[in-house]
XYZ file of C-alpha atoms in Angstrom:
404
model
C 32.139 56.003 -54.692
C 32.265 55.172 -51.008
C 34.425 52.303 -49.859
C 32.759 49.060 -48.882
C 32.397 48.481 -45.150
C 34.977 46.168 -43.630
C 34.013 42.503 -43.472
C 33.191 41.488 -39.890
C 35.477 38.814 -38.460
C 34.200 35.264 -38.577
C 32.973 33.899 -35.305
C 35.091 31.126 -33.936
C 33.408 27.758 -34.058
C 32.420 26.164 -30.801
C 34.627 23.335 -29.519
C 33.793 20.022 -31.185
C 32.073 21.586 -34.198
C 35.031 22.984 -36.151
C 35.628 19.745 -38.041
C 32.006 19.708 -39.191
C 32.216 23.327 -40.300
C 35.406 22.702 -42.244
C 33.809 19.691 -43.924
C 30.826 21.856 -44.875
C 33.114 24.475 -46.405
C 34.787 21.852 -48.567
C 31.369 20.745 -49.830
C 30.032 24.307 -50.219
C 27.126 23.750 -47.831
C 25.981 25.518 -44.680
C 26.689 23.941 -41.275
C 23.087 24.178 -40.130
C 22.492 20.890 -38.301
C 24.739 21.318 -35.248
C 21.898 21.968 -32.823
C 19.697 19.217 -34.281
C 22.478 16.660 -33.929
C 23.143 17.716 -30.331
C 19.452 17.196 -29.556
C 19.256 13.894 -31.455
C 22.335 12.294 -29.931
C 21.156 10.602 -26.744
C 23.702 8.261 -25.266
C 24.260 5.425 -27.720
C 21.395 6.475 -30.004
C 21.411 9.019 -32.838
C 17.954 10.124 -34.012
C 17.969 12.375 -37.097
C 14.511 11.350 -38.327
C 12.971 13.729 -40.855
C 15.829 16.254 -40.915
C 16.289 16.102 -44.712
C 20.056 16.093 -44.409
C 21.074 14.872 -47.823
C 24.292 13.049 -48.684
C 26.698 15.973 -48.304
C 25.428 17.009 -44.879
C 25.588 13.429 -43.621
C 29.142 13.057 -44.884
C 30.151 16.304 -43.162
C 28.545 15.242 -39.892
C 30.267 11.865 -39.929
C 33.629 13.606 -40.351
C 33.289 15.131 -36.876
C 33.810 12.414 -34.291
C 33.080 14.842 -31.464
C 29.704 15.817 -32.912
C 28.733 12.308 -34.066
C 30.620 9.731 -31.963
C 30.102 6.879 -34.407
C 32.300 4.524 -32.397
C 29.800 4.758 -29.517
C 26.475 4.941 -31.389
C 24.747 1.579 -31.861
C 21.220 2.755 -32.757
C 20.939 4.823 -35.940
C 17.555 6.374 -36.780
C 17.902 7.997 -40.205
C 14.356 7.711 -41.499
C 13.446 10.253 -44.194
C 16.807 12.052 -44.250
C 16.990 12.293 -48.073
C 20.157 10.250 -48.378
C 21.008 8.085 -51.373
C 23.737 5.594 -52.212
C 26.444 8.173 -51.513
C 25.193 8.766 -47.987
C 24.773 5.047 -47.337
C 28.371 4.476 -48.434
C 29.607 7.101 -45.959
C 27.484 5.586 -43.194
C 28.738 2.056 -43.828
C 32.265 3.332 -43.360
C 31.663 4.380 -39.739
C 29.189 1.778 -38.426
C 30.718 -0.142 -35.551
C 30.395 -3.807 -34.750
C 28.009 -3.085 -31.854
C 25.268 -1.635 -34.105
C 21.867 -2.962 -33.023
C 19.353 -0.788 -34.878
C 19.487 0.725 -38.351
C 16.532 2.667 -39.769
C 16.975 3.873 -43.361
C 13.279 3.982 -44.259
C 12.003 6.495 -46.848
C 15.411 7.047 -48.427
C 16.010 6.279 -52.096
C 19.236 4.337 -51.626
C 18.920 2.399 -54.902
C 20.921 -0.583 -56.120
C 24.318 0.911 -55.314
C 23.299 1.796 -51.780
C 21.845 -1.654 -51.220
C 25.103 -3.184 -52.407
C 26.996 -1.131 -49.836
C 24.658 -2.261 -47.066
C 24.602 -5.897 -48.202
C 28.386 -5.888 -48.522
C 28.771 -4.652 -44.962
C 26.400 -7.304 -43.619
C 27.761 -10.042 -45.878
C 31.265 -9.498 -44.481
C 29.908 -10.227 -41.012
C 30.598 -6.678 -39.807
C 27.111 -6.173 -38.331
C 26.861 -9.330 -36.230
C 24.699 -7.778 -33.486
C 22.120 -6.061 -35.693
C 18.671 -6.654 -34.218
C 16.365 -4.303 -36.117
C 16.545 -3.199 -39.763
C 13.975 -0.920 -41.416
C 14.250 -0.538 -45.201
C 10.689 0.539 -45.928
C 10.230 2.806 -48.969
C 13.822 2.427 -50.134
C 13.089 1.205 -53.670
C 13.862 -2.478 -53.105
C 13.160 -4.595 -56.189
C 13.845 -8.191 -57.195
C 17.560 -7.578 -57.835
C 18.272 -5.821 -54.552
C 16.104 -8.306 -52.664
C 18.385 -11.188 -53.667
C 21.443 -9.295 -52.403
C 19.718 -8.349 -49.175
C 18.347 -11.821 -48.426
C 21.745 -13.470 -48.706
C 23.426 -10.814 -46.584
C 20.822 -11.033 -43.807
C 21.953 -14.560 -43.013
C 25.179 -12.993 -41.723
C 23.164 -11.132 -39.071
C 22.309 -14.070 -36.803
C 20.658 -11.989 -34.058
C 18.306 -10.014 -36.308
C 14.870 -9.905 -34.699
C 12.880 -7.416 -36.781
C 12.894 -6.666 -40.514
C 10.622 -4.050 -42.142
C 10.368 -3.952 -45.946
C 7.075 -2.078 -46.393
C 6.206 0.084 -49.414
C 8.707 -1.355 -51.869
C 8.515 -3.062 -55.248
C 8.991 -6.631 -53.998
C 7.362 -9.161 -56.323
C 9.286 -12.370 -55.582
C 8.871 -14.169 -52.282
C 11.383 -16.945 -52.881
C 14.579 -15.098 -51.749
C 12.901 -14.039 -48.513
C 11.488 -17.515 -48.021
C 14.936 -19.050 -48.323
C 16.348 -16.529 -45.855
C 13.539 -17.041 -43.342
C 13.895 -20.820 -43.537
C 17.505 -20.605 -42.314
C 17.243 -17.657 -39.914
C 16.511 -18.979 -36.439
C 16.198 -15.698 -34.489
C 14.059 -13.540 -36.792
C 10.700 -12.958 -35.106
C 9.009 -10.067 -36.911
C 8.804 -9.478 -40.664
C 6.675 -6.828 -42.364
C 6.019 -6.822 -46.133
C 2.990 -4.538 -46.328
C 2.249 -2.585 -49.519
C 4.332 -4.580 -51.968
C 3.411 -6.483 -55.144
C 3.464 -10.098 -54.022
C 1.336 -12.461 -56.085
C -0.244 -15.615 -54.742
C 2.659 -17.688 -56.027
C 5.180 -15.341 -54.355
C 3.266 -15.483 -51.078
C 3.263 -19.263 -51.330
C 7.054 -19.358 -51.805
C 7.545 -17.030 -48.846
C 5.311 -19.032 -46.502
C 7.017 -22.246 -47.511
C 10.117 -20.718 -45.956
C 8.097 -19.716 -42.893
C 6.885 -23.309 -42.581
C 10.443 -24.592 -42.786
C 11.429 -22.056 -40.147
C 8.746 -23.425 -37.826
C 9.939 -26.990 -38.405
C 13.547 -25.967 -37.693
C 12.648 -24.416 -34.353
C 12.609 -20.799 -35.569
C 11.029 -17.862 -33.780
C 8.778 -16.206 -36.403
C 5.916 -14.687 -34.414
C 4.651 -11.637 -36.353
C 4.125 -11.396 -40.131
C 2.483 -8.575 -42.074
C 1.646 -8.862 -45.785
C -1.296 -6.450 -45.973
C -2.125 -4.485 -49.139
C -0.348 -6.823 -51.561
C -3.454 -7.841 -53.495
C -2.264 -11.392 -54.040
C -5.883 -12.498 -54.234
C -5.911 -11.410 -57.890
C -3.203 -13.855 -59.030
C -2.812 -17.497 -57.919
C -4.599 -16.689 -54.692
C -5.295 -20.287 -53.729
C -1.605 -21.229 -53.838
C -0.780 -18.464 -51.383
C -3.754 -19.247 -49.151
C -2.878 -22.926 -48.935
C 0.709 -22.107 -47.983
C -0.573 -19.792 -45.240
C -2.924 -22.523 -44.036
C -0.031 -25.000 -43.805
C 1.870 -22.572 -41.567
C -1.172 -21.984 -39.366
C -1.656 -25.719 -38.999
C 1.903 -26.397 -37.794
C 3.461 -23.255 -36.323
C 3.402 -22.852 -32.548
C 5.274 -19.527 -32.553
C 3.199 -17.414 -34.982
C 1.386 -14.947 -32.732
C 0.140 -12.232 -35.104
C -0.694 -12.289 -38.831
C -1.925 -9.367 -40.945
C -3.571 -10.338 -44.260
C -5.651 -7.178 -44.654
C -6.745 -5.907 -48.067
C -5.429 -8.672 -50.279
C -8.716 -9.234 -52.178
C -8.866 -12.917 -51.234
C -12.018 -14.623 -52.471
C -14.152 -16.997 -50.439
C -12.193 -20.077 -51.571
C -8.901 -18.588 -50.412
C -10.392 -17.550 -47.088
C -11.897 -21.006 -46.636
C -8.447 -22.536 -47.186
C -7.001 -20.302 -44.478
C -9.875 -21.272 -42.209
C -8.898 -24.923 -42.630
C -5.452 -24.144 -41.269
C -6.975 -22.300 -38.318
C -9.164 -25.229 -37.323
C -6.709 -26.719 -34.799
C -4.568 -23.632 -34.173
C -4.414 -22.563 -30.516
C -1.366 -20.276 -30.675
C -2.377 -17.405 -32.989
C -3.619 -14.425 -30.982
C -4.163 -11.879 -33.749
C -5.421 -12.249 -37.330
C -6.412 -9.314 -39.563
C -8.662 -10.237 -42.489
C -10.453 -6.991 -43.287
C -10.492 -6.329 -47.010
C -11.006 -9.984 -47.927
C -14.077 -12.146 -48.526
C -14.375 -13.282 -44.912
C -15.421 -12.085 -41.493
C -13.914 -13.034 -38.165
C -15.394 -12.708 -34.702
C -13.657 -12.152 -31.375
C -13.630 -15.887 -30.675
C -11.499 -16.517 -33.749
C -14.176 -18.090 -35.954
C -13.661 -17.287 -39.630
C -16.654 -17.155 -41.956
C -15.979 -16.910 -45.728
C -18.312 -14.656 -47.715
C -19.570 -15.050 -51.242
C -18.127 -12.766 -53.924
C -20.406 -9.793 -54.335
C -22.318 -9.294 -57.549
C -24.778 -6.769 -58.925
C -28.054 -7.493 -60.664
C -28.373 -6.955 -64.349
C -25.442 -6.050 -66.506
C -23.131 -4.727 -63.764
C -21.196 -7.515 -62.110
C -18.348 -7.481 -59.602
C -15.831 -8.281 -62.306
C -16.969 -5.276 -64.352
C -16.344 -2.737 -61.586
C -13.128 -0.697 -61.498
C -10.306 -2.716 -59.979
C -12.317 -5.981 -60.058
C -13.688 -5.456 -56.576
C -14.503 -8.284 -54.212
C -16.804 -8.201 -51.230
C -13.819 -7.623 -48.943
C -12.768 -4.436 -50.727
C -13.868 -1.312 -48.795
C -15.338 0.099 -52.000
C -17.607 -2.920 -52.270
C -19.732 -2.337 -49.172
C -21.708 0.431 -50.861
C -22.163 -1.782 -53.901
C -23.384 -4.698 -51.781
C -25.899 -2.417 -50.100
C -27.340 -1.274 -53.416
C -27.286 -4.733 -54.937
C -29.375 -6.096 -52.075
C -32.100 -3.524 -52.774
C -31.800 -1.887 -49.343
C -31.117 1.737 -48.595
C -27.795 2.884 -47.216
C -29.281 4.691 -44.227
C -29.914 1.636 -42.061
C -27.246 1.563 -39.351
C -26.083 -2.011 -39.864
C -22.396 -2.716 -39.213
C -21.494 -3.594 -42.795
C -23.137 -0.473 -44.160
C -21.728 2.005 -41.646
C -19.301 3.199 -44.295
C -22.069 4.726 -46.382
C -23.819 6.753 -43.681
C -21.387 9.659 -43.833
C -21.493 10.124 -47.579
C -25.061 10.088 -48.816
C -24.120 11.995 -51.964
C -21.642 9.295 -52.896
C -24.261 6.614 -52.310
C -26.779 8.438 -54.485
C -24.284 8.838 -57.297
C -23.283 5.218 -56.840
C -26.853 4.060 -57.216
C -27.240 6.124 -60.379
C -24.027 4.689 -61.774
C -25.059 1.119 -60.997
C -28.438 1.515 -62.633
C -26.922 3.049 -65.751
C -24.028 0.611 -65.992
C -21.371 3.327 -65.707
C -18.285 3.250 -63.537
C -18.511 3.749 -59.781
C -17.541 7.396 -58.986
C -15.395 6.742 -55.882
C -11.980 8.375 -55.660
C -8.942 6.987 -53.879
C -9.347 9.661 -51.187
C -12.881 8.448 -50.533
C -11.628 4.899 -50.203
C -8.872 5.780 -47.735
C -11.139 8.062 -45.714
C -13.869 5.473 -45.344
C -11.424 2.648 -44.664
C -10.685 3.893 -41.157
C -14.149 3.121 -39.767
C -13.777 -0.481 -40.795
C -10.316 -0.879 -39.315
C -11.415 0.450 -35.956
C -13.578 -2.632 -35.481
C -10.650 -4.992 -34.903
C -11.021 -8.452 -33.400
C -7.270 -8.877 -32.932
C -6.470 -9.952 -29.397
C -2.840 -8.851 -29.770
C -3.554 -5.334 -31.098
C -6.495 -4.659 -28.779
C -4.642 -5.972 -25.731
C -7.369 -8.435 -24.806
C -6.772 -11.084 -22.160
C -8.791 -14.123 -21.198
C -10.786 -13.670 -17.998
C -12.469 -16.499 -16.124
C -15.755 -15.687 -14.411
C -16.817 -18.017 -11.639
C -20.365 -17.921 -10.349
C -21.244 -19.572 -7.099
C -24.918 -20.051 -6.571
C -26.699 -19.767 -3.264
C -26.871 -22.758 -0.987
C -29.510 -25.184 -1.956
C -29.703 -24.048 -5.589
C -28.887 -26.605 -8.289
C -25.415 -26.283 -9.791
């Protein structure tokens, strides 16, 4: 048998990377993120978004102060890096007091990871944190309580994103918002807030406004609180709209609010001259560019099929309901009216929908159909803030001698 060829000598690591390579050897992983970290480290910002590092790679990178100068970095963008509680614990150990931005979105950090983060903030070791993104991190009622208390130790926090979590209780956030004087933007889209939870949250927002707070942008779209104690939530929102002079933008899209809830919100808008953007698509109301809100009646179908019998208990604000309204009114779906524009592109779906309605069977619309057809509706926004509209005065001077 021939002898094996000699093993080629290992290449010497480049200066500044040897510590990372040694840390990788100890963890039995490949040192494959050197170039990505060099490209993502820009001054005082480290952007590793979407690199799928994992806990062990993050730990190895943080061991190398030359590769990741944690003492200088104050903006950490770690969205979708596949880290868990172990990685969060390693990160909390190197964060400096000057940290301003922390993005941990789309990482399953769990209860243990949230305790590490809350402990760091609760000790007052992140006093200059201005932006925190914890979207899609698995926050539930237990972790929300820990987080809400710890956030009060971040007095300069301006933006908080908690989208796509399992938040069901609005009271802890309401209590935090009531006492936080600098927080200006809070996003709670795609959670599970009921009408009662929304009411508790907006009670805190109202207290914030009375205490001279700075809340200006709130998003609670896709929570569906219109299906449970909707009026309580709507009345709390109306109270904020009636008193707040700082709330600039409010997103209530796709919450299945009925006409009574929308009418309650309209009452709060009656004397409001500070709100520049309001999103109400997906609820039983329409809003024009001048800010006039018009509640709609809950949609129903003739005969045995009623709105309450449809899948998901659809209301007239639900994007799936526009095809149903068209059929219920006895008109065809091919007329290019604004409310029926959703049905023009899918005549087969409309035909099958009509057959289903006449036979009393379920409406054959998939979730993909709903999401695809939702975009047309959202393009027609009347939000002054999102569309960048500004008020323009037009002055017309008539010719001499003409009556004014």
